[in-house]
Amino acid sequence: MTPGIKPLVAGNWKMNGLNSAMDELEVMRDQFKPGLSAKIDMLICLPFTMLAKAGELTSRSAVKIGAQNCHKEIKGAHTGDISIEMIADCGAEAVIVGHSERRTDHGESNAQICEKAQSVLHWGHMAVICIGESDEQRKQGATLDVLKKQMTESVPGSADNGEIVIAYEPIWAIGTGLTPTVSDVEEAHQFMRSYLIERFGEAGNAIRLLYGGSVKPSNAAELMGINNVDGALIGGASLKADDFLGICATYQ
Ligand code: PGA
């Protein structure tokens, strides 16, 4: 928690989900009651193919939806790509950029991630920028150096019209059931906060810092209670409404 910051609980469905099976999303929407939505923001980042329908399903609710990637340009000759304008057209308000799976599967660089984030922010939307060290880097004691380089190169110099959110996701904790110790998460988030204050001044205090990597209902309270952890980015446990809502309930 950071005093004065409304936490953000974000789901990342990755390459999962069909338009013919939207019931989990409907349960999340229906169970996200005003008592809880006053305390936290809820965001579900879906595959592109689900965005239009999800946009309709959540349009009159407090649930925000988002995408998991976008192109840096708004339109043009980029076969197979999707822009922030198209994402916004579906009613989505956020985009995850620089997830480690995109860095690995598609070789995305910090510079490319920065350009994508700039496009989202310029559109007035939320860019959830992911950073995090590999297992090897952690074992070498390089975690904070990795985070600094990733923030320096992939976080734009201005939030423009939008909102910058940073998700710390140790790669070795994603989908493995492993999580860092409380003191490791605290150290990383304190480091990120100090870096952001140094770079952005007082505005660095207001940037939401999420933790991601094997968050589930049973460990959420401990992880979400850490200083400078302003919410979570959740993969596997965001696919089931019960689990996702169980994590949100940590903030009741
Ligand atoms: P996980 O994924 O919760 O399944 O570990 C987190 C993420 O990749 O954002």
PDB file of C-alpha atoms and ligand atoms in Angstrom:
ATOM      1  CA  MET A   1       0.000   0.000   0.000  1.00  0.00           C
ATOM      2  CA  THR A   2       1.021   3.574  -0.582  1.00  0.00           C
ATOM      3  CA  PRO A   3      -0.899   6.260   1.324  1.00  0.00           C
ATOM      4  CA  GLY A   4      -3.234   8.152  -1.011  1.00  0.00           C
ATOM      5  CA  ILE A   5      -3.049   5.635  -3.873  1.00  0.00           C
ATOM      6  CA  LYS A   6      -6.132   3.639  -4.902  1.00  0.00           C
ATOM      7  CA  PRO A   7      -4.972   0.067  -5.513  1.00  0.00           C
ATOM      8  CA  LEU A   8      -5.398  -1.569  -8.914  1.00  0.00           C
ATOM      9  CA  VAL A   9      -6.138  -5.279  -9.204  1.00  0.00           C
ATOM     10  CA  ALA A  10      -5.477  -6.280 -12.800  1.00  0.00           C
ATOM     11  CA  GLY A  11      -6.030  -9.612 -14.517  1.00  0.00           C
ATOM     12  CA  ASN A  12      -4.022 -10.791 -17.509  1.00  0.00           C
ATOM     13  CA  TRP A  13      -5.868 -13.542 -19.343  1.00  0.00           C
ATOM     14  CA  LYS A  14      -2.975 -14.054 -21.778  1.00  0.00           C
ATOM     15  CA  MET A  15      -3.978 -16.326 -24.688  1.00  0.00           C
ATOM     16  CA  ASN A  16      -7.039 -17.699 -22.911  1.00  0.00           C
ATOM     17  CA  GLY A  17     -10.733 -17.047 -23.339  1.00  0.00           C
ATOM     18  CA  LEU A  18     -13.453 -17.239 -25.975  1.00  0.00           C
ATOM     19  CA  ASN A  19     -16.420 -15.045 -26.795  1.00  0.00           C
ATOM     20  CA  SER A  20     -18.593 -18.102 -26.345  1.00  0.00           C
ATOM     21  CA  ALA A  21     -17.529 -18.365 -22.699  1.00  0.00           C
ATOM     22  CA  MET A  22     -17.763 -14.954 -21.072  1.00  0.00           C
ATOM     23  CA  ASP A  23     -19.439 -16.143 -17.877  1.00  0.00           C
ATOM     24  CA  GLU A  24     -16.381 -15.660 -15.646  1.00  0.00           C
ATOM     25  CA  LEU A  25     -16.155 -12.044 -16.772  1.00  0.00           C
ATOM     26  CA  GLU A  26     -19.860 -11.539 -16.100  1.00  0.00           C
ATOM     27  CA  VAL A  27     -19.475 -12.897 -12.566  1.00  0.00           C
ATOM     28  CA  MET A  28     -16.537 -10.562 -11.930  1.00  0.00           C
ATOM     29  CA  ARG A  29     -18.591  -7.627 -13.187  1.00  0.00           C
ATOM     30  CA  ASP A  30     -21.637  -8.537 -11.121  1.00  0.00           C
ATOM     31  CA  GLN A  31     -19.684  -9.210  -7.942  1.00  0.00           C
ATOM     32  CA  PHE A  32     -17.603  -6.036  -8.107  1.00  0.00           C
ATOM     33  CA  LYS A  33     -19.926  -4.183  -5.788  1.00  0.00           C
ATOM     34  CA  PRO A  34     -19.798  -0.447  -4.982  1.00  0.00           C
ATOM     35  CA  GLY A  35     -18.341  -1.103  -1.520  1.00  0.00           C
ATOM     36  CA  LEU A  36     -15.281  -2.661  -3.128  1.00  0.00           C
ATOM     37  CA  SER A  37     -15.111  -0.509  -6.274  1.00  0.00           C
ATOM     38  CA  ALA A  38     -14.851   2.538  -4.010  1.00  0.00           C
ATOM     39  CA  LYS A  39     -11.657   1.036  -2.584  1.00  0.00           C
ATOM     40  CA  ILE A  40      -9.930  -0.510  -5.612  1.00  0.00           C
ATOM     41  CA  ASP A  41      -9.903  -0.352  -9.402  1.00  0.00           C
ATOM     42  CA  MET A  42     -10.442  -3.601 -11.277  1.00  0.00           C
ATOM     43  CA  LEU A  43      -8.955  -4.173 -14.717  1.00  0.00           C
ATOM     44  CA  ILE A  44      -9.180  -7.301 -16.874  1.00  0.00           C
ATOM     45  CA  CYS A  45      -6.782  -7.506 -19.824  1.00  0.00           C
ATOM     46  CA  LEU A  46      -8.225  -9.804 -22.439  1.00  0.00           C
ATOM     47  CA  PRO A  47      -7.221 -11.228 -25.805  1.00  0.00           C
ATOM     48  CA  PHE A  48      -7.974  -8.761 -28.634  1.00  0.00           C
ATOM     49  CA  THR A  49     -10.680 -11.072 -29.936  1.00  0.00           C
ATOM     50  CA  MET A  50     -12.730 -10.655 -26.766  1.00  0.00           C
ATOM     51  CA  LEU A  51     -12.415  -6.907 -26.323  1.00  0.00           C
ATOM     52  CA  ALA A  52     -15.458  -5.741 -28.272  1.00  0.00           C
ATOM     53  CA  LYS A  53     -17.849  -8.084 -26.538  1.00  0.00           C
ATOM     54  CA  ALA A  54     -16.205  -7.538 -23.151  1.00  0.00           C
ATOM     55  CA  GLY A  55     -16.514  -3.794 -23.728  1.00  0.00           C
ATOM     56  CA  GLU A  56     -20.257  -4.174 -24.123  1.00  0.00           C
ATOM     57  CA  LEU A  57     -20.578  -6.473 -21.119  1.00  0.00           C
ATOM     58  CA  THR A  58     -18.720  -4.106 -18.803  1.00  0.00           C
ATOM     59  CA  SER A  59     -19.805  -0.749 -20.246  1.00  0.00           C
ATOM     60  CA  ARG A  60     -22.124   0.211 -17.416  1.00  0.00           C
ATOM     61  CA  SER A  61     -20.006  -1.303 -14.667  1.00  0.00           C
ATOM     62  CA  ALA A  62     -16.963  -0.288 -12.636  1.00  0.00           C
ATOM     63  CA  VAL A  63     -14.856  -2.996 -14.306  1.00  0.00           C
ATOM     64  CA  LYS A  64     -12.278  -1.655 -16.735  1.00  0.00           C
ATOM     65  CA  ILE A  65     -10.990  -3.779 -19.577  1.00  0.00           C
ATOM     66  CA  GLY A  66      -7.659  -3.679 -21.342  1.00  0.00           C
ATOM     67  CA  ALA A  67      -5.484  -5.305 -23.990  1.00  0.00           C
ATOM     68  CA  GLN A  68      -2.145  -7.078 -23.626  1.00  0.00           C
ATOM     69  CA  ASN A  69      -0.156  -5.411 -26.400  1.00  0.00           C
ATOM     70  CA  CYS A  70      -0.486  -2.783 -29.123  1.00  0.00           C
ATOM     71  CA  HIS A  71       1.397  -1.291 -32.044  1.00  0.00           C
ATOM     72  CA  LYS A  72       3.131   2.050 -31.588  1.00  0.00           C
ATOM     73  CA  GLU A  73       1.339   3.577 -34.591  1.00  0.00           C
ATOM     74  CA  ILE A  74      -2.347   4.456 -34.743  1.00  0.00           C
ATOM     75  CA  LYS A  75      -3.001   3.076 -38.225  1.00  0.00           C
ATOM     76  CA  GLY A  76      -1.243   2.085 -41.414  1.00  0.00           C
ATOM     77  CA  ALA A  77       0.496  -0.735 -43.246  1.00  0.00           C
ATOM     78  CA  HIS A  78       1.185  -3.062 -40.308  1.00  0.00           C
ATOM     79  CA  THR A  79      -0.365  -6.414 -41.176  1.00  0.00           C
ATOM     80  CA  GLY A  80      -1.700  -8.273 -38.186  1.00  0.00           C
ATOM     81  CA  ASP A  81      -1.153  -5.460 -35.713  1.00  0.00           C
ATOM     82  CA  ILE A  82      -3.648  -3.652 -33.489  1.00  0.00           C
ATOM     83  CA  SER A  83      -3.451  -0.001 -32.431  1.00  0.00           C
ATOM     84  CA  ILE A  84      -4.562   1.822 -29.324  1.00  0.00           C
ATOM     85  CA  GLU A  85      -7.292   3.516 -31.363  1.00  0.00           C
ATOM     86  CA  MET A  86      -8.744   0.090 -32.220  1.00  0.00           C
ATOM     87  CA  ILE A  87      -8.425  -1.051 -28.616  1.00  0.00           C
ATOM     88  CA  ALA A  88     -10.132   2.096 -27.351  1.00  0.00           C
ATOM     89  CA  ASP A  89     -12.844   1.602 -29.989  1.00  0.00           C
ATOM     90  CA  CYS A  90     -13.807  -1.602 -28.130  1.00  0.00           C
ATOM     91  CA  GLY A  91     -14.232   0.260 -24.854  1.00  0.00           C
ATOM     92  CA  ALA A  92     -10.866  -0.740 -23.404  1.00  0.00           C
ATOM     93  CA  GLU A  93      -8.971   1.767 -21.282  1.00  0.00           C
ATOM     94  CA  ALA A  94      -5.617   0.133 -20.677  1.00  0.00           C
ATOM     95  CA  VAL A  95      -2.855  -1.864 -22.347  1.00  0.00           C
ATOM     96  CA  ILE A  96      -0.211  -4.089 -20.805  1.00  0.00           C
ATOM     97  CA  VAL A  97       3.107  -3.377 -22.527  1.00  0.00           C
ATOM     98  CA  GLY A  98       6.418  -5.164 -22.171  1.00  0.00           C
ATOM     99  CA  HIS A  99       5.166  -8.304 -20.494  1.00  0.00           C
ATOM    100  CA  SER A 100       8.082 -10.711 -20.178  1.00  0.00           C
ATOM    101  CA  GLU A 101       6.311 -13.189 -22.450  1.00  0.00           C
ATOM    102  CA  ARG A 102       6.291 -10.556 -25.208  1.00  0.00           C
ATOM    103  CA  ARG A 103       9.886  -9.655 -24.496  1.00  0.00           C
ATOM    104  CA  THR A 104      10.795 -13.352 -24.831  1.00  0.00           C
ATOM    105  CA  ASP A 105       8.385 -14.594 -27.523  1.00  0.00           C
ATOM    106  CA  HIS A 106       8.636 -11.522 -29.750  1.00  0.00           C
ATOM    107  CA  GLY A 107      12.004 -10.075 -28.805  1.00  0.00           C
ATOM    108  CA  GLU A 108      10.481  -6.762 -27.740  1.00  0.00           C
ATOM    109  CA  SER A 109      13.122  -4.308 -26.600  1.00  0.00           C
ATOM    110  CA  ASN A 110      12.842  -1.647 -23.931  1.00  0.00           C
ATOM    111  CA  ALA A 111      12.861   0.999 -26.676  1.00  0.00           C
ATOM    112  CA  GLN A 112       9.941  -0.636 -28.492  1.00  0.00           C
ATOM    113  CA  ILE A 113       8.021  -1.003 -25.252  1.00  0.00           C
ATOM    114  CA  CYS A 114       8.581   2.677 -24.529  1.00  0.00           C
ATOM    115  CA  GLU A 115       7.112   3.609 -27.926  1.00  0.00           C
ATOM    116  CA  LYS A 116       4.073   1.415 -27.362  1.00  0.00           C
ATOM    117  CA  ALA A 117       3.556   2.937 -23.927  1.00  0.00           C
ATOM    118  CA  GLN A 118       3.844   6.433 -25.418  1.00  0.00           C
ATOM    119  CA  SER A 119       1.125   5.634 -27.926  1.00  0.00           C
ATOM    120  CA  VAL A 120      -1.213   4.404 -25.173  1.00  0.00           C
ATOM    121  CA  LEU A 121      -0.483   7.378 -22.918  1.00  0.00           C
ATOM    122  CA  HIS A 122      -0.910   9.865 -25.736  1.00  0.00           C
ATOM    123  CA  TRP A 123      -4.336   8.377 -26.345  1.00  0.00           C
ATOM    124  CA  GLY A 124      -5.156   9.155 -22.729  1.00  0.00           C
ATOM    125  CA  HIS A 125      -5.190   5.551 -21.586  1.00  0.00           C
ATOM    126  CA  MET A 126      -3.370   3.508 -18.973  1.00  0.00           C
ATOM    127  CA  ALA A 127      -0.104   1.785 -19.880  1.00  0.00           C
ATOM    128  CA  VAL A 128       0.790  -1.074 -17.539  1.00  0.00           C
ATOM    129  CA  ILE A 129       4.519  -1.397 -18.156  1.00  0.00           C
ATOM    130  CA  CYS A 130       6.030  -4.703 -16.999  1.00  0.00           C
ATOM    131  CA  ILE A 131       9.547  -5.125 -15.691  1.00  0.00           C
ATOM    132  CA  GLY A 132      11.296  -7.918 -13.829  1.00  0.00           C
ATOM    133  CA  GLU A 133      14.459  -9.960 -13.598  1.00  0.00           C
ATOM    134  CA  SER A 134      15.144 -13.517 -14.783  1.00  0.00           C
ATOM    135  CA  ASP A 135      16.158 -16.275 -12.401  1.00  0.00           C
ATOM    136  CA  GLU A 136      19.728 -16.014 -13.619  1.00  0.00           C
ATOM    137  CA  GLN A 137      19.836 -12.275 -13.031  1.00  0.00           C
ATOM    138  CA  ARG A 138      18.398 -12.753  -9.569  1.00  0.00           C
ATOM    139  CA  LYS A 139      21.045 -15.351  -8.709  1.00  0.00           C
ATOM    140  CA  GLN A 140      23.725 -12.936  -9.880  1.00  0.00           C
ATOM    141  CA  GLY A 141      22.357 -10.299  -7.505  1.00  0.00           C
ATOM    142  CA  ALA A 142      21.512  -8.053 -10.478  1.00  0.00           C
ATOM    143  CA  THR A 143      17.796  -7.544  -9.783  1.00  0.00           C
ATOM    144  CA  LEU A 144      17.872  -3.837  -8.943  1.00  0.00           C
ATOM    145  CA  ASP A 145      20.222  -3.042 -11.837  1.00  0.00           C
ATOM    146  CA  VAL A 146      17.858  -4.836 -14.220  1.00  0.00           C
ATOM    147  CA  LEU A 147      14.854  -2.952 -12.872  1.00  0.00           C
ATOM    148  CA  LYS A 148      16.650   0.382 -13.176  1.00  0.00           C
ATOM    149  CA  LYS A 149      17.643  -0.254 -16.797  1.00  0.00           C
ATOM    150  CA  GLN A 150      14.162  -1.434 -17.723  1.00  0.00           C
ATOM    151  CA  MET A 151      12.531   1.592 -16.084  1.00  0.00           C
ATOM    152  CA  THR A 152      15.024   4.014 -17.609  1.00  0.00           C
ATOM    153  CA  GLU A 153      14.518   2.658 -21.114  1.00  0.00           C
ATOM    154  CA  SER A 154      10.909   1.481 -21.212  1.00  0.00           C
ATOM    155  CA  VAL A 155       9.068   4.051 -19.077  1.00  0.00           C
ATOM    156  CA  PRO A 156       8.328   7.208 -21.114  1.00  0.00           C
ATOM    157  CA  GLY A 157       9.487  10.555 -19.779  1.00  0.00           C
ATOM    158  CA  SER A 158       5.916  11.784 -19.425  1.00  0.00           C
ATOM    159  CA  ALA A 159       2.520  10.260 -18.705  1.00  0.00           C
ATOM    160  CA  ASP A 160       1.158  12.604 -21.408  1.00  0.00           C
ATOM    161  CA  ASN A 161      -2.672  12.359 -21.212  1.00  0.00           C
ATOM    162  CA  GLY A 162      -2.717   8.917 -19.664  1.00  0.00           C
ATOM    163  CA  GLU A 163      -1.564   6.992 -16.618  1.00  0.00           C
ATOM    164  CA  ILE A 164       1.675   5.115 -16.156  1.00  0.00           C
ATOM    165  CA  VAL A 165       1.411   1.960 -14.038  1.00  0.00           C
ATOM    166  CA  ILE A 166       4.449  -0.226 -13.436  1.00  0.00           C
ATOM    167  CA  ALA A 167       4.183  -3.937 -12.725  1.00  0.00           C
ATOM    168  CA  TYR A 168       7.129  -5.680 -11.105  1.00  0.00           C
ATOM    169  CA  GLU A 169       6.995  -9.275 -12.264  1.00  0.00           C
ATOM    170  CA  PRO A 170      10.025 -11.445 -11.494  1.00  0.00           C
ATOM    171  CA  ILE A 171      10.108 -13.748 -14.533  1.00  0.00           C
ATOM    172  CA  TRP A 172      10.861 -16.803 -12.403  1.00  0.00           C
ATOM    173  CA  ALA A 173       7.703 -16.172 -10.351  1.00  0.00           C
ATOM    174  CA  ILE A 174       5.332 -16.044 -13.338  1.00  0.00           C
ATOM    175  CA  GLY A 175       3.148 -19.122 -13.556  1.00  0.00           C
ATOM    176  CA  THR A 176       5.480 -21.141 -11.330  1.00  0.00           C
ATOM    177  CA  GLY A 177       3.795 -20.895  -7.939  1.00  0.00           C
ATOM    178  CA  LEU A 178       7.017 -19.339  -6.619  1.00  0.00           C
ATOM    179  CA  THR A 179       7.024 -15.864  -5.089  1.00  0.00           C
ATOM    180  CA  PRO A 180       9.807 -13.663  -3.757  1.00  0.00           C
ATOM    181  CA  THR A 181      10.035 -13.115  -0.020  1.00  0.00           C
ATOM    182  CA  VAL A 182       8.173 -10.183   1.463  1.00  0.00           C
ATOM    183  CA  SER A 183      11.458  -8.387   2.063  1.00  0.00           C
ATOM    184  CA  ASP A 184      12.567  -8.920  -1.549  1.00  0.00           C
ATOM    185  CA  VAL A 185       9.310  -7.465  -2.883  1.00  0.00           C
ATOM    186  CA  GLU A 186       9.554  -4.597  -0.422  1.00  0.00           C
ATOM    187  CA  GLU A 187      13.120  -3.847  -1.479  1.00  0.00           C
ATOM    188  CA  ALA A 188      12.258  -3.917  -5.187  1.00  0.00           C
ATOM    189  CA  HIS A 189       9.199  -1.686  -4.778  1.00  0.00           C
ATOM    190  CA  GLN A 190      11.028   0.769  -2.523  1.00  0.00           C
ATOM    191  CA  PHE A 191      13.763   0.943  -5.141  1.00  0.00           C
ATOM    192  CA  MET A 192      11.215   1.554  -7.902  1.00  0.00           C
ATOM    193  CA  ARG A 193       9.510   4.275  -5.870  1.00  0.00           C
ATOM    194  CA  SER A 194      12.788   6.056  -5.150  1.00  0.00           C
ATOM    195  CA  TYR A 195      13.784   5.853  -8.806  1.00  0.00           C
ATOM    196  CA  LEU A 196      10.444   7.307  -9.920  1.00  0.00           C
ATOM    197  CA  ILE A 197      10.598  10.158  -7.402  1.00  0.00           C
ATOM    198  CA  GLU A 198      14.103  10.969  -8.536  1.00  0.00           C
ATOM    199  CA  ARG A 199      12.984  10.995 -12.158  1.00  0.00           C
ATOM    200  CA  PHE A 200       9.498  12.507 -11.939  1.00  0.00           C
ATOM    201  CA  GLY A 201       9.582  14.425  -8.672  1.00  0.00           C
ATOM    202  CA  GLU A 202       6.392  14.395  -6.607  1.00  0.00           C
ATOM    203  CA  ALA A 203       4.490  12.701  -9.481  1.00  0.00           C
ATOM    204  CA  GLY A 204       6.623   9.619  -8.872  1.00  0.00           C
ATOM    205  CA  ASN A 205       4.827   9.190  -5.559  1.00  0.00           C
ATOM    206  CA  ALA A 206       1.470   8.756  -7.318  1.00  0.00           C
ATOM    207  CA  ILE A 207       2.479   6.054  -9.826  1.00  0.00           C
ATOM    208  CA  ARG A 208       0.809   2.741  -9.034  1.00  0.00           C
ATOM    209  CA  LEU A 209       3.299  -0.086  -8.560  1.00  0.00           C
ATOM    210  CA  LEU A 210       1.844  -3.564  -9.008  1.00  0.00           C
ATOM    211  CA  TYR A 211       3.375  -6.857  -8.012  1.00  0.00           C
ATOM    212  CA  GLY A 212       2.831  -9.809 -10.358  1.00  0.00           C
ATOM    213  CA  GLY A 213       3.903 -13.459 -10.346  1.00  0.00           C
ATOM    214  CA  SER A 214       1.913 -16.319  -8.802  1.00  0.00           C
ATOM    215  CA  VAL A 215      -0.482 -14.077  -6.889  1.00  0.00           C
ATOM    216  CA  LYS A 216      -3.411 -16.119  -5.587  1.00  0.00           C
ATOM    217  CA  PRO A 217      -6.074 -15.726  -2.902  1.00  0.00           C
ATOM    218  CA  SER A 218      -3.907 -17.442  -0.284  1.00  0.00           C
ATOM    219  CA  ASN A 219      -0.900 -15.125  -0.633  1.00  0.00           C
ATOM    220  CA  ALA A 220      -2.615 -11.910  -1.747  1.00  0.00           C
ATOM    221  CA  ALA A 221      -3.080 -10.355   1.686  1.00  0.00           C
ATOM    222  CA  GLU A 222       0.599 -10.708   2.518  1.00  0.00           C
ATOM    223  CA  LEU A 223       1.804  -9.414  -0.847  1.00  0.00           C
ATOM    224  CA  MET A 224      -0.723  -6.578  -1.086  1.00  0.00           C
ATOM    225  CA  GLY A 225       0.140  -5.435   2.418  1.00  0.00           C
ATOM    226  CA  ILE A 226       3.750  -4.647   1.509  1.00  0.00           C
ATOM    227  CA  ASN A 227       4.828  -0.990   1.408  1.00  0.00           C
ATOM    228  CA  ASN A 228       4.646   0.480  -2.092  1.00  0.00           C
ATOM    229  CA  VAL A 229       2.683  -2.469  -3.489  1.00  0.00           C
ATOM    230  CA  ASP A 230      -0.387  -0.776  -4.925  1.00  0.00           C
ATOM    231  CA  GLY A 231      -2.124  -3.802  -6.354  1.00  0.00           C
ATOM    232  CA  ALA A 232      -1.416  -6.868  -8.437  1.00  0.00           C
ATOM    233  CA  LEU A 233      -1.104  -8.124 -11.988  1.00  0.00           C
ATOM    234  CA  ILE A 234      -2.540 -11.607 -11.986  1.00  0.00           C
ATOM    235  CA  GLY A 235      -2.298 -14.273 -14.661  1.00  0.00           C
ATOM    236  CA  GLY A 236      -3.556 -17.769 -13.865  1.00  0.00           C
ATOM    237  CA  ALA A 237      -5.697 -16.770 -10.884  1.00  0.00           C
ATOM    238  CA  SER A 238      -7.510 -14.107 -12.932  1.00  0.00           C
ATOM    239  CA  LEU A 239      -9.161 -16.685 -15.172  1.00  0.00           C
ATOM    240  CA  LYS A 240     -11.549 -17.896 -12.493  1.00  0.00           C
ATOM    241  CA  ALA A 241     -13.927 -15.350 -11.019  1.00  0.00           C
ATOM    242  CA  ASP A 242     -13.772 -16.935  -7.558  1.00  0.00           C
ATOM    243  CA  ASP A 243      -9.991 -16.684  -7.375  1.00  0.00           C
ATOM    244  CA  PHE A 244      -9.829 -13.204  -8.841  1.00  0.00           C
ATOM    245  CA  LEU A 245     -12.574 -11.911  -6.572  1.00  0.00           C
ATOM    246  CA  GLY A 246     -10.867 -13.629  -3.641  1.00  0.00           C
ATOM    247  CA  ILE A 247      -7.749 -11.580  -4.344  1.00  0.00           C
ATOM    248  CA  CYS A 248      -9.827  -8.391  -4.674  1.00  0.00           C
ATOM    249  CA  ALA A 249     -11.500  -9.200  -1.345  1.00  0.00           C
ATOM    250  CA  THR A 250      -8.143  -8.696   0.323  1.00  0.00           C
ATOM    251  CA  TYR A 251      -8.997  -5.005   0.160  1.00  0.00           C
ATOM    252  CA  GLN A 252     -12.480  -5.300   1.720  1.00  0.00           C
TER     253      GLN A 252
HETATM  254  P1  PGA B   1       0.752 -15.593 -12.959  1.00  0.00           P
HETATM  255  O1  PGA B   1       1.098 -14.566 -14.169  1.00  0.00           O
HETATM  256  O2  PGA B   1      -0.148 -14.859 -12.022  1.00  0.00           O
HETATM  257  O3  PGA B   1       0.055 -16.742 -13.656  1.00  0.00           O
HETATM  258  O4  PGA B   1       2.040 -15.965 -12.336  1.00  0.00           O
HETATM  259  C1  PGA B   1       1.333 -13.213 -13.922  1.00  0.00           C
HETATM  260  C2  PGA B   1       1.589 -12.491 -15.207  1.00  0.00           C
HETATM  261  O5  PGA B   1       2.243 -13.057 -16.105  1.00  0.00           O
HETATM  262  O6  PGA B   1       1.152 -11.334 -15.385  1.00  0.00           O
END
